[in-house]
Short mmCIF file of C-alpha atoms in Angstrom, two decimals:
data_model
loop_
_atom_site.label_atom_id
_atom_site.label_comp_id
_atom_site.label_asym_id
_atom_site.label_seq_id
_atom_site.Cartn_x
_atom_site.Cartn_y
_atom_site.Cartn_z
CA MET Q 24 -0.16 -0.18 -0.14
CA PRO Q 25 2.75 2.64 0.69
CA THR Q 26 4.54 1.83 -2.48
CA VAL Q 27 1.58 2.32 -4.75
CA ILE Q 28 1.07 5.79 -2.89
CA ARG Q 29 4.49 6.58 -3.31
CA LYS Q 30 4.13 5.75 -7.40
CA ARG Q 31 0.98 7.80 -7.45
CA GLN Q 32 2.88 11.00 -5.61
CA ASN Q 33 5.63 10.69 -8.23
CA CYS Q 34 3.19 10.71 -11.08
CA GLY Q 35 2.51 14.05 -9.76
CA LEU Q 36 -1.15 13.11 -10.82
CA SER Q 37 -4.16 13.99 -8.63
CA THR Q 38 -8.14 12.53 -9.13
CA THR Q 39 -9.25 16.18 -9.59
CA PHE Q 40 -6.75 16.64 -11.97
CA LEU Q 41 -7.32 13.43 -14.26
CA SER Q 42 -10.81 14.47 -14.06
CA ARG Q 43 -10.03 17.86 -15.75
CA CYS Q 44 -8.58 15.87 -18.97
CA GLY Q 45 -12.07 15.45 -20.12
CA SER Q 46 -12.83 11.93 -21.83
CA ARG Q 47 -11.36 8.79 -20.75
CA GLU Q 48 -9.43 8.40 -24.24
CA LEU Q 49 -7.47 11.67 -23.58
CA ARG Q 50 -6.61 10.84 -20.20
CA GLU Q 51 -5.29 7.54 -21.35
CA SER Q 52 -3.46 9.27 -24.07
CA CYS Q 53 -1.81 11.66 -21.85
CA LEU Q 54 -0.84 9.08 -19.33
CA THR Q 55 0.94 7.01 -22.04
CA PRO Q 56 4.69 7.14 -22.55
CA ASP Q 57 6.25 9.48 -24.80
CA GLN Q 58 8.03 7.76 -27.42
CA PHE Q 59 9.27 9.75 -30.58
CA HIS Q 60 8.51 7.82 -33.91
CA SER Q 61 12.08 8.16 -35.43
CA CYS Q 62 11.55 5.38 -37.95
CA PHE Q 63 8.44 6.82 -39.03
CA TRP Q 64 9.33 10.30 -39.38
CA CYS Q 65 12.83 9.38 -40.88
CA CYS Q 66 10.76 7.20 -43.63
CA PHE Q 67 8.38 10.40 -44.30
CA THR Q 68 11.34 12.77 -44.83
CA LEU Q 69 13.06 10.66 -46.88
CA GLN Q 70 10.58 9.61 -49.23
CA ASN Q 71 9.40 13.27 -49.29
CA TRP Q 72 13.03 14.49 -50.32
CA LEU Q 73 13.45 11.66 -52.85
CA LEU Q 74 10.00 11.59 -54.51
CA ASP Q 75 8.93 14.88 -54.12
CA ILE Q 76 11.69 17.71 -54.12
CA GLY Q 77 13.54 14.97 -55.99
CA ARG Q 78 11.36 15.32 -59.31
CA PRO Q 79 12.63 18.46 -60.68
CA VAL Q 80 16.10 17.65 -59.88
CA ILE Q 81 15.48 14.46 -61.92
CA THR Q 82 13.92 16.53 -64.79
CA ILE Q 83 17.23 18.97 -64.88
CA PHE Q 84 19.63 16.00 -64.88
CA CYS Q 85 18.30 13.26 -66.63
CA PRO Q 86 19.14 12.91 -70.23
CA LEU Q 87 16.06 13.73 -72.66
CA ASP Q 88 17.13 10.28 -74.89
CA TRP Q 89 15.99 8.10 -71.85
CA PHE Q 90 12.48 9.09 -71.70
CA PRO Q 91 10.92 10.08 -74.87
CA LEU Q 92 8.29 13.21 -74.39
CA ASN Q 93 5.47 11.09 -75.51
CA LYS Q 94 6.10 8.45 -72.88
CA PRO Q 95 6.20 9.01 -69.03
CA SER Q 96 9.74 10.74 -67.79
CA ALA Q 97 11.41 9.49 -64.59
CA ALA Q 98 9.86 12.51 -62.80
CA ASP Q 99 6.51 10.94 -63.56
CA TYR Q 100 6.92 7.64 -61.98
CA CYS Q 101 8.65 9.07 -59.16
CA HIS Q 102 5.49 11.09 -58.71
CA MET Q 103 3.42 7.93 -59.11
CA LEU Q 104 5.44 6.26 -56.51
CA TYR Q 105 5.02 9.12 -54.09
CA ASN Q 106 1.16 8.92 -54.84
CA ILE Q 107 1.46 5.50 -53.24
CA THR Q 108 3.64 5.70 -50.27
CA THR Q 109 2.45 8.82 -48.95
CA PRO Q 110 -1.00 7.53 -48.34
CA PHE Q 111 0.31 4.59 -46.88
CA LEU Q 112 2.36 6.62 -44.25
CA LEU Q 113 -0.46 8.78 -43.32
CA LEU Q 114 -2.44 5.81 -42.31
CA LYS Q 115 0.65 4.30 -40.52
CA LEU Q 116 0.94 8.00 -38.65
CA MET Q 117 -3.00 7.28 -37.87
CA GLU Q 118 -2.16 4.16 -36.14
CA ARG Q 119 0.48 5.49 -34.04
CA SER Q 120 -1.81 8.85 -32.86
CA PRO Q 121 -1.89 8.90 -28.89
CA LYS Q 122 -5.63 8.92 -29.51
CA THR Q 123 -8.02 7.88 -31.53
CA LEU Q 124 -8.54 10.17 -34.74
CA PRO Q 125 -12.07 10.49 -36.48
CA ARG Q 126 -11.74 7.96 -39.15
CA SER Q 127 -14.52 9.47 -41.60
CA ALA Q 128 -12.41 12.68 -41.77
CA MET Q 129 -9.25 10.72 -42.09
CA TYR Q 130 -9.99 8.38 -44.60
CA LEU Q 131 -11.86 11.27 -46.52
CA CYS Q 132 -8.43 13.18 -46.25
CA ILE Q 133 -6.64 10.90 -47.56
CA ILE Q 134 -9.12 9.97 -50.49
CA THR Q 135 -8.80 13.43 -51.39
CA PHE Q 136 -4.94 14.12 -51.11
CA VAL Q 137 -4.81 10.86 -53.60
CA MET Q 138 -7.06 12.61 -56.07
CA GLY Q 139 -5.36 16.02 -56.05
CA SER Q 140 -1.85 14.63 -56.10
CA SER Q 141 -2.83 12.71 -59.28
CA ILE Q 142 -4.39 15.74 -60.58
CA HIS Q 143 -1.22 17.10 -60.43
CA LEU Q 144 0.62 14.74 -61.65
CA LEU Q 145 -0.76 15.25 -64.83
CA GLY Q 146 -0.43 18.62 -65.31
CA GLU Q 147 3.13 18.51 -63.71
CA SER Q 148 4.08 15.95 -66.22
CA ILE Q 149 2.49 18.28 -69.33
CA ASN Q 150 4.36 21.44 -67.76
CA GLN Q 151 7.91 19.93 -67.54
CA ARG Q 152 7.33 18.82 -71.56
CA LEU Q 153 6.26 22.61 -71.80
CA LEU Q 154 9.71 23.74 -69.95
CA ILE Q 155 11.79 21.20 -71.99
CA SER Q 156 10.25 23.14 -74.96
CA GLY Q 157 11.18 26.86 -73.43
CA TYR Q 158 8.48 27.76 -71.30
CA GLN Q 159 9.54 29.93 -68.78
CA THR Q 160 7.87 29.63 -65.54
CA HIS Q 161 8.68 33.07 -64.08
CA LEU Q 162 6.18 34.64 -66.85
CA THR Q 163 2.48 34.30 -67.03
CA LEU Q 164 0.72 31.81 -69.45
CA ARG Q 165 -0.15 34.43 -72.19
CA GLU Q 166 3.10 36.25 -71.70
CA ASN Q 167 5.31 33.06 -72.61
CA PRO Q 168 6.70 33.24 -76.20
CA ILE Q 169 5.83 29.42 -77.03
CA ILE Q 170 2.30 30.11 -75.87
CA LYS Q 171 1.54 33.51 -78.09
CA SER Q 172 2.98 31.43 -81.07
CA ILE Q 173 -0.09 28.87 -80.57
CA THR Q 174 -2.55 28.81 -83.33
CA PRO Q 175 -5.33 28.72 -83.19
CA HIS Q 176 -5.45 31.05 -80.16
CA THR Q 177 -8.62 29.16 -78.48
CA LEU Q 178 -5.84 26.66 -77.31
CA ILE Q 179 -4.35 29.00 -74.78
CA ASP Q 180 -7.99 28.55 -72.69
CA SER Q 181 -7.06 24.82 -72.85
CA PHE Q 182 -4.02 25.52 -71.39
CA GLU Q 183 -4.99 28.00 -68.74
CA LEU Q 184 -7.51 25.09 -67.70
CA LEU Q 185 -4.77 22.56 -67.50
CA GLN Q 186 -2.66 25.55 -65.20
CA TYR Q 187 -6.19 25.70 -63.17
CA TYR Q 188 -5.97 21.93 -62.66
CA ASP Q 189 -2.12 21.72 -62.12
CA GLU Q 190 -1.60 24.83 -59.76
CA SER Q 191 -4.69 25.76 -58.14
CA LEU Q 192 -7.32 22.77 -57.95
CA GLY Q 193 -4.89 19.91 -57.95
CA LEU Q 194 -2.38 21.78 -55.30
CA CYS Q 195 -5.69 22.76 -52.93
CA MET Q 196 -6.61 19.17 -52.92
CA TRP Q 197 -3.51 17.85 -52.17
CA TYR Q 198 -1.94 20.05 -49.41
CA VAL Q 199 -5.06 21.06 -47.26
CA PRO Q 200 -5.78 17.38 -46.66
CA LEU Q 201 -2.07 16.68 -45.95
CA PHE Q 202 -2.08 19.77 -43.40
CA LEU Q 203 -5.38 18.71 -42.07
CA ILE Q 204 -4.33 15.07 -41.29
CA LEU Q 205 -0.93 16.63 -39.84
CA PHE Q 206 -2.77 18.96 -37.69
CA LEU Q 207 -5.49 16.32 -36.07
CA TYR Q 208 -2.51 13.82 -35.40
CA PHE Q 209 -0.84 16.99 -33.73
CA THR Q 210 -4.19 17.23 -31.26
CA GLY Q 211 -3.19 14.12 -29.81
CA CYS Q 212 0.33 14.71 -29.10
CA PHE Q 213 0.19 16.06 -25.52
CA THR Q 214 1.34 14.71 -22.44
CA ILE Q 215 0.83 15.86 -18.81
CA VAL Q 216 4.65 14.07 -17.80
CA LYS Q 217 7.05 16.99 -18.03
CA ALA Q 218 10.04 14.94 -18.02
CA GLU Q 219 9.18 13.53 -21.43
CA LYS Q 220 8.57 16.45 -23.27
CA LYS Q 221 11.73 16.83 -24.70
CA MET Q 222 12.99 15.60 -28.37
CA PRO Q 223 15.67 12.95 -28.34
CA VAL Q 224 18.91 13.43 -30.78
CA SER Q 225 17.56 11.70 -33.89
CA ALA Q 226 14.46 13.87 -33.63
CA TRP Q 227 16.73 17.20 -33.70
CA ILE Q 228 18.81 15.78 -36.48
CA LEU Q 229 15.59 15.08 -38.55
CA LEU Q 230 14.49 18.73 -37.89
CA GLY Q 231 16.33 20.64 -40.59
CA PRO Q 232 15.33 18.13 -43.86
CA SER Q 233 11.88 18.19 -42.39
CA GLY Q 234 11.62 22.22 -42.14
CA LEU Q 235 13.52 22.82 -45.51
CA TYR Q 236 10.87 20.17 -46.95
CA TYR Q 237 7.90 22.36 -45.56
CA TRP Q 238 9.42 25.17 -46.99
CA TYR Q 239 9.33 23.71 -50.49
CA LEU Q 240 5.78 22.80 -50.31
CA VAL Q 241 4.90 26.60 -49.40
CA THR Q 242 6.71 28.27 -52.07
CA GLU Q 243 6.76 25.80 -54.83
CA GLY Q 244 3.30 24.80 -53.99
CA GLN Q 245 1.85 28.45 -53.46
CA ILE Q 246 0.22 27.40 -50.36
CA PHE Q 247 1.18 29.91 -47.82
CA ILE Q 248 -2.53 30.42 -46.60
CA PRO Q 249 -3.14 26.82 -45.45
CA PHE Q 250 0.20 26.44 -44.03
CA ILE Q 251 -0.09 29.47 -42.05
CA PHE Q 252 -3.27 28.64 -40.77
CA THR Q 253 -2.22 24.90 -39.92
CA PHE Q 254 0.96 26.74 -38.12
CA PHE Q 255 -1.82 29.10 -36.24
CA ALA Q 256 -4.02 26.38 -35.25
CA MET Q 257 -1.02 24.51 -33.80
CA MET Q 258 -0.16 27.20 -31.66
CA ALA Q 259 -3.44 27.95 -30.58
CA THR Q 260 -3.87 24.14 -29.42
CA VAL Q 261 -0.50 24.48 -27.59
CA LEU Q 262 -1.79 27.34 -25.62
CA HIS Q 263 -5.54 25.86 -25.10
CA GLN Q 264 -3.91 22.43 -23.69
CA LYS Q 265 -1.23 24.42 -21.45
CA ARG Q 266 -3.97 26.11 -19.61
CA LYS Q 267 -5.26 22.23 -18.16
CA GLY Q 268 -1.65 21.17 -17.75
CA PHE Q 269 -0.68 19.66 -20.96
CA LEU Q 270 2.70 20.01 -22.99
CA PRO Q 271 3.54 18.87 -26.63
CA ASP Q 272 5.20 15.51 -26.46
CA SER Q 273 8.35 14.58 -28.61
CA ASN Q 274 6.29 14.35 -31.71
CA GLY Q 275 4.29 17.23 -31.34
CA LEU Q 276 7.49 19.30 -30.80
CA PHE Q 277 8.96 17.73 -33.98
CA LEU Q 278 6.06 19.06 -36.21
CA LEU Q 279 5.78 22.61 -34.23
CA TYR Q 280 9.30 22.96 -34.86
CA SER Q 281 9.36 21.84 -38.38
CA PHE Q 282 6.47 24.33 -39.34
CA SER Q 283 8.47 27.05 -37.25
CA ILE Q 284 11.75 26.41 -39.33
CA SER Q 285 9.72 26.56 -42.42
CA LEU Q 286 8.03 29.69 -41.88
CA PHE Q 287 11.62 31.37 -40.82
CA LEU Q 288 12.75 29.90 -44.24
CA VAL Q 289 9.92 31.44 -46.12
CA SER Q 290 10.50 34.72 -44.54
CA VAL Q 291 13.80 34.86 -45.63
CA TRP Q 292 13.17 33.63 -49.12
CA VAL Q 293 10.81 36.45 -49.46
CA ALA Q 294 13.36 39.02 -48.06
CA CYS Q 295 15.98 37.96 -50.57
CA LEU Q 296 13.74 38.36 -53.59
CA TRP Q 297 11.77 41.10 -52.47
CA ASN Q 298 13.37 43.72 -55.27
CA ASP Q 299 13.08 41.28 -58.19
CA LYS Q 300 11.12 43.16 -60.63
CA VAL Q 301 10.36 40.09 -62.88
CA LEU Q 302 9.10 38.16 -60.09
CA ARG Q 303 7.12 40.97 -58.67
CA LYS Q 304 5.56 40.87 -61.91
CA LYS Q 305 4.20 37.51 -61.80
CA TYR Q 306 3.22 37.14 -57.93
CA PRO Q 307 1.90 40.44 -57.48
CA GLY Q 308 -0.10 41.82 -54.38
CA VAL Q 309 0.68 41.18 -50.52
CA MET Q 310 1.26 37.26 -50.94
CA TYR Q 311 4.45 37.81 -52.79
CA ILE Q 312 6.18 34.14 -52.38
CA PRO Q 313 8.45 33.30 -55.65
CA GLU Q 314 8.26 29.62 -56.63
CA PRO Q 315 12.14 28.19 -56.66
CA TRP Q 316 11.36 26.66 -60.09
CA ALA Q 317 10.64 30.35 -61.51
CA LEU Q 318 14.11 31.58 -60.09
CA TYR Q 319 15.43 28.45 -62.07
CA THR Q 320 14.00 29.28 -64.98
CA LEU Q 321 14.82 33.17 -64.84
CA HIS Q 322 18.09 33.19 -63.41
CA LEU Q 323 19.70 29.85 -63.28
CA ARG Q 324 18.56 27.66 -66.21
CA ASP Q 325 20.87 29.71 -68.85
CA LYS Q 326 24.09 29.37 -66.57
CA HIS Q 327 23.21 25.46 -66.26
CA THR Q 328 22.63 24.78 -70.23
CA THR Q 329 26.01 26.80 -70.67
CA LEU Q 330 27.71 24.50 -68.19
CA THR Q 331 26.34 21.26 -69.43
CA ASP Q 332 27.13 22.52 -73.42
#
């Protein structure tokens, strides 16, 4: 009996405090020992770098003779593989959540994610072929020389429809469900065990690549608004749970710090390109966040072509 009392005192959890945790499921998740999912986050970050960020790199350095323009390219195959592995990893993330997430909402998010990323696959595949033909992403569609020469001019409307599916609808259906899944997972990453709220070394090692990847999503995908809303929702959740005595566990801190690093990198990116008049013309208004690919076609592609020649 004294041993039981000492254990209860060491945990620092009174019956009154536990009653404030809400449901039984939430209380159990708060008392579950914290464990950083190093294997999962490593696989998730690695496949994001190889299959998402790696696609434009493959496009730049892969010889055109290997993949005819009327067949899928190496980047297309990477995108196909990404559309398979990412939903699988998101399902595994659901299984690792400390609390039971709303399954209907999660499945609907994953279905929408797959559909959006598949739409983007088709649009991106055609867009890469346009780049090979001289399309310049730092210019608007109708300002591109190769588009101006198209006849009949009604075909330009078809290209605008393709661009809408690729850069607006597809990206929205891709990234909004992704951020929603990450946020729902984040809501379960809280603990009342103060000694277990620190990140292990493996988390700190993965933090840089993870934050850099989200920077790439925000800039290349032009999804700053869903990203910043997700980040603010995370911060609001932290403040709300802190009033109840809960703290983010190592997985929650990893997500929060990754988004924080990404926001910092986006700020630096915008500041460095703030006075670029050409990019300013394509991205007018307050939401000025140039795409890395647009920067490449504007300033770096000619230099790269000269070096390879």
